[in-house]
Coordinates of C-alpha atoms in Angstrom, one line a residue:
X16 CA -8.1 -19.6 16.0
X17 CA -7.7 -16.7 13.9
X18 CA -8.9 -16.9 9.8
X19 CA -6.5 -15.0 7.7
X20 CA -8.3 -12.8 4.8
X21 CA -7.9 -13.3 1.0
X22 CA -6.5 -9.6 1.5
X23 CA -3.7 -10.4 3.8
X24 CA -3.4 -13.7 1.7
X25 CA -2.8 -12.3 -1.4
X26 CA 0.0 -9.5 0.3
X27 CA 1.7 -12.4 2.1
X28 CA 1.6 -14.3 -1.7
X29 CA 3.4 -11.2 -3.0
X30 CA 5.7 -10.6 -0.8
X31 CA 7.0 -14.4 -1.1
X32 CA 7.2 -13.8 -4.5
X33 CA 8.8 -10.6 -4.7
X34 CA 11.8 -12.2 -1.7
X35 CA 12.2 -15.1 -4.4
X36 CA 12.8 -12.8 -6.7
X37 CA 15.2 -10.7 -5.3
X38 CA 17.0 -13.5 -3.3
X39 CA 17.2 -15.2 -7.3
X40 CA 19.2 -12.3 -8.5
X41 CA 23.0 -12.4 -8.3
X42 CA 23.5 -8.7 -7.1
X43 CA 26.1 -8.1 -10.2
X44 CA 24.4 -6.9 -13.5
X45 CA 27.0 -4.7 -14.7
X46 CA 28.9 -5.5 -17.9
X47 CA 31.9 -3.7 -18.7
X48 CA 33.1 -3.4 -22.1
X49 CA 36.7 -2.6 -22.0
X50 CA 37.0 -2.3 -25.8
X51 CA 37.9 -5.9 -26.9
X52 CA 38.1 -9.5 -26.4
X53 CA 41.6 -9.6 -26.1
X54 CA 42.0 -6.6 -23.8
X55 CA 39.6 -8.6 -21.2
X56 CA 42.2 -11.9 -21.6
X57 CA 45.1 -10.1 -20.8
X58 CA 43.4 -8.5 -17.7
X59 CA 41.9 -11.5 -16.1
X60 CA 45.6 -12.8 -16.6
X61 CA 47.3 -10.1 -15.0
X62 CA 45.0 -9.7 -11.9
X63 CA 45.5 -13.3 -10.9
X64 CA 47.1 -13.8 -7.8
X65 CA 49.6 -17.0 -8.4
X66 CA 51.1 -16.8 -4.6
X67 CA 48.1 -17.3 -3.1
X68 CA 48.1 -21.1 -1.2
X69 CA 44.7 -21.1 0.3
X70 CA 42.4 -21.5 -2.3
X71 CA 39.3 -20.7 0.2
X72 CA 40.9 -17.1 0.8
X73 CA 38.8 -15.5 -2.1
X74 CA 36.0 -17.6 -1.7
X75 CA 33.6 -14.6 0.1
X76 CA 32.0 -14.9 3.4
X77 CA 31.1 -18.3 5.1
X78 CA 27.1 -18.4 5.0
X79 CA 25.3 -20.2 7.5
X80 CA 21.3 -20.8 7.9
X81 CA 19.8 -19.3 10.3
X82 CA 16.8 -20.8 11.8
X83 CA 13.6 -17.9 10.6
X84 CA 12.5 -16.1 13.0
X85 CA 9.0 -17.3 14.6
X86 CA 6.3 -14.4 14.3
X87 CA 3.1 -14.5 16.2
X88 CA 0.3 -12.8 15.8
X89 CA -0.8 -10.4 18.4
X90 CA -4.4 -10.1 20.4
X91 CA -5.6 -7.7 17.9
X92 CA -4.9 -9.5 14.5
X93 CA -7.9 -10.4 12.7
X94 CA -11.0 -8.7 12.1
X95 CA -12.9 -6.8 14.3
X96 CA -16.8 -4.7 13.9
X97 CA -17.1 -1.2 15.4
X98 CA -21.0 -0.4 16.4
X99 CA -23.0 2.4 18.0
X100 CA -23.8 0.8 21.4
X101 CA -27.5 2.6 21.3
X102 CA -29.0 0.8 18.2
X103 CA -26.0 -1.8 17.1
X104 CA -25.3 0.0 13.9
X105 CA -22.4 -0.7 12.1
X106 CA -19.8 2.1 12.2
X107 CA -16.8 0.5 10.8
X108 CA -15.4 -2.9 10.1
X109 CA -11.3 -2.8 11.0
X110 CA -9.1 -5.8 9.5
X111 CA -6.4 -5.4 11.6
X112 CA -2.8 -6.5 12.1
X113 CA -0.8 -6.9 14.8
X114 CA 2.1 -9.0 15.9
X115 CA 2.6 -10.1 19.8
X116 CA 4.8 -8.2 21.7
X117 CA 4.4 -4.9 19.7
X118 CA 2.0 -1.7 20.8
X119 CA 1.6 -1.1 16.6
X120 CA -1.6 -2.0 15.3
X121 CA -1.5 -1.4 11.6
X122 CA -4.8 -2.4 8.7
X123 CA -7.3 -0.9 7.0
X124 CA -11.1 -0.6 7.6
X125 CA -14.2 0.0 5.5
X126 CA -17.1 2.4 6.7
X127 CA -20.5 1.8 8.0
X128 CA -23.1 3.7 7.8
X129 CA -24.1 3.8 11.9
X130 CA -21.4 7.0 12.5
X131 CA -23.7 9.9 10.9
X132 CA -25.0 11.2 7.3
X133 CA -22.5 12.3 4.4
X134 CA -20.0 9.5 5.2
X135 CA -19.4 7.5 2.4
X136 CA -20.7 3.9 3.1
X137 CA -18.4 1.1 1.7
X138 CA -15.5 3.8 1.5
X139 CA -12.0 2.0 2.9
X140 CA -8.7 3.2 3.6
X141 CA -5.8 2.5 6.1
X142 CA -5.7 3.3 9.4
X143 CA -3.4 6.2 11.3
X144 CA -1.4 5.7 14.0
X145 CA -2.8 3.3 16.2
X146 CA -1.9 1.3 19.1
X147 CA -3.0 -1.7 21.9
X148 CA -1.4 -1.5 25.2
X149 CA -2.5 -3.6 27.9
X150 CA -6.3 -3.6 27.8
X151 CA -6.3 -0.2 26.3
X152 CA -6.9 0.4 22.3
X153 CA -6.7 3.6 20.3
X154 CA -7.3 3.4 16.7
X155 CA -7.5 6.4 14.4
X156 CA -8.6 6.4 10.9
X157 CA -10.5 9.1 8.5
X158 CA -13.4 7.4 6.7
X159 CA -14.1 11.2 4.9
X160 CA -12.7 13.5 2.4
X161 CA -11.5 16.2 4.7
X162 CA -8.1 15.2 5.5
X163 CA -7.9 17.4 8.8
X164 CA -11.0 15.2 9.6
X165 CA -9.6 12.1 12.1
X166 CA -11.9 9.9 14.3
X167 CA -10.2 8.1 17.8
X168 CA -11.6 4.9 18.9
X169 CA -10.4 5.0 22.5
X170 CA -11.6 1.5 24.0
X171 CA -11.0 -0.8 26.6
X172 CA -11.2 -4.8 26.7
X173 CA -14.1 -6.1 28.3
X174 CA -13.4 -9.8 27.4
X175 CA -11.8 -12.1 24.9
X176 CA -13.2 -10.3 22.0
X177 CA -14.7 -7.6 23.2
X178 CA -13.8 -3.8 23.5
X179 CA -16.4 -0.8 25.2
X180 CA -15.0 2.4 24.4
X181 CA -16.1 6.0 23.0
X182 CA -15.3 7.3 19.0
X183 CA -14.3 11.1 19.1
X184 CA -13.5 13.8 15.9
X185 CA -11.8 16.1 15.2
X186 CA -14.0 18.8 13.6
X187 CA -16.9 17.6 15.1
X188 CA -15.6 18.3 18.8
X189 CA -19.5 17.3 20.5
X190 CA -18.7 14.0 18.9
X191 CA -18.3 11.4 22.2
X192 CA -20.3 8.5 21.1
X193 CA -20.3 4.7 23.1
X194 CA -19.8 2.1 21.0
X195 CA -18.5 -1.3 21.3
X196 CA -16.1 -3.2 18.9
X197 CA -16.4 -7.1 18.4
X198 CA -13.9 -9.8 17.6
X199 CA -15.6 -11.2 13.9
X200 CA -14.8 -14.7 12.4
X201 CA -14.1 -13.2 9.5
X202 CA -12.7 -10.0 7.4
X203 CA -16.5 -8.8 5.3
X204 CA -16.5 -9.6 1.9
X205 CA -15.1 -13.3 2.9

């Protein structure tokens, strides 16, 4: 069983809120002012139809409920700890989401300080294209201030909630480091 984060808590929260809202409204705001409360009596008269006998023929399209459609969350939803397979330092901590069926992984992370000196511990920001196939995950994200910088988290599942793989730059092309990236109960700062 998968926790969910306050994050992802609070986003679900306001996107409820904001469909509520929007579903509230009555899609016609408009007000027409057509110069006079006796000009708007004598057009509502004129534009009624009086040979009309089905009294349903104007009354808009039939709605129906639909039952919502289920969605499940994927393998990789949740949160996850990227480390340096030589001396377990932390590179990265990934809250990720993903929903079963789809290659997309989508989420954000927030740096380490196990990948090497001048990256800004704490620093967080969303993840690039990323992806889970199979057993195969690529994740890209930039935890620096260069934005040609990218690292690539190419990994594969070793078990349940476990991934061996290698992390790979950019600029720094001699960058090919092991590392290993772990299923964790929880998003940090939970």
């Amino acid at each position: 069983m998968h926790k969910i984060s306050k994050y992802r808590l609070l986003m679900l929260c306001g996107f409820l809120a904001f469909g509520l809202a929007v579903s509230a409204c009555d899609g016609d705001n408009s007000k027409v002012d057509s110069g006079g409360d006796k000009a708007d009596v004598a057009d509502t008269q004129k534009d009624e139809d009086t040979t009309s006998t089905n009294p349903d023929k104007d009354a808009g399209p039939d709605i129906t409920e639909e039952p919502d459609a289920t969605i499940t969350p994927g393998f990789m939803n949740g949160a996850w700890k990227l480390t340096d397979t030589s001396d377990d330092a932390v590179i990265a901590y990934f809250d990720l989401t993903h929903l079963e069926g789809n290659t997309d992984v989508k989420g954000g992370f927030l740096t380490g300080a196990g990948l090497y000196d001048g990256l800004l511990e704490g620093g967080v920001g969303v993840l690039a294209e990323s992806s889970y196939e199979g057993s195969t995950l690529k994740i890209q994200w930039n935890p620096t201030t260069q934005d040609v910088e990218m690292l690539t988290l190419n990994a594969t599942q070793v078990d349940e909630d476990t991934f061996s793989g290698t992390v790979t730059a950019v600029q720094n092309v001699d960058l090919d480091l092991p590392v290993k990236l772990v299923r964790e109960s929880q998003a940090p700062g939970n």
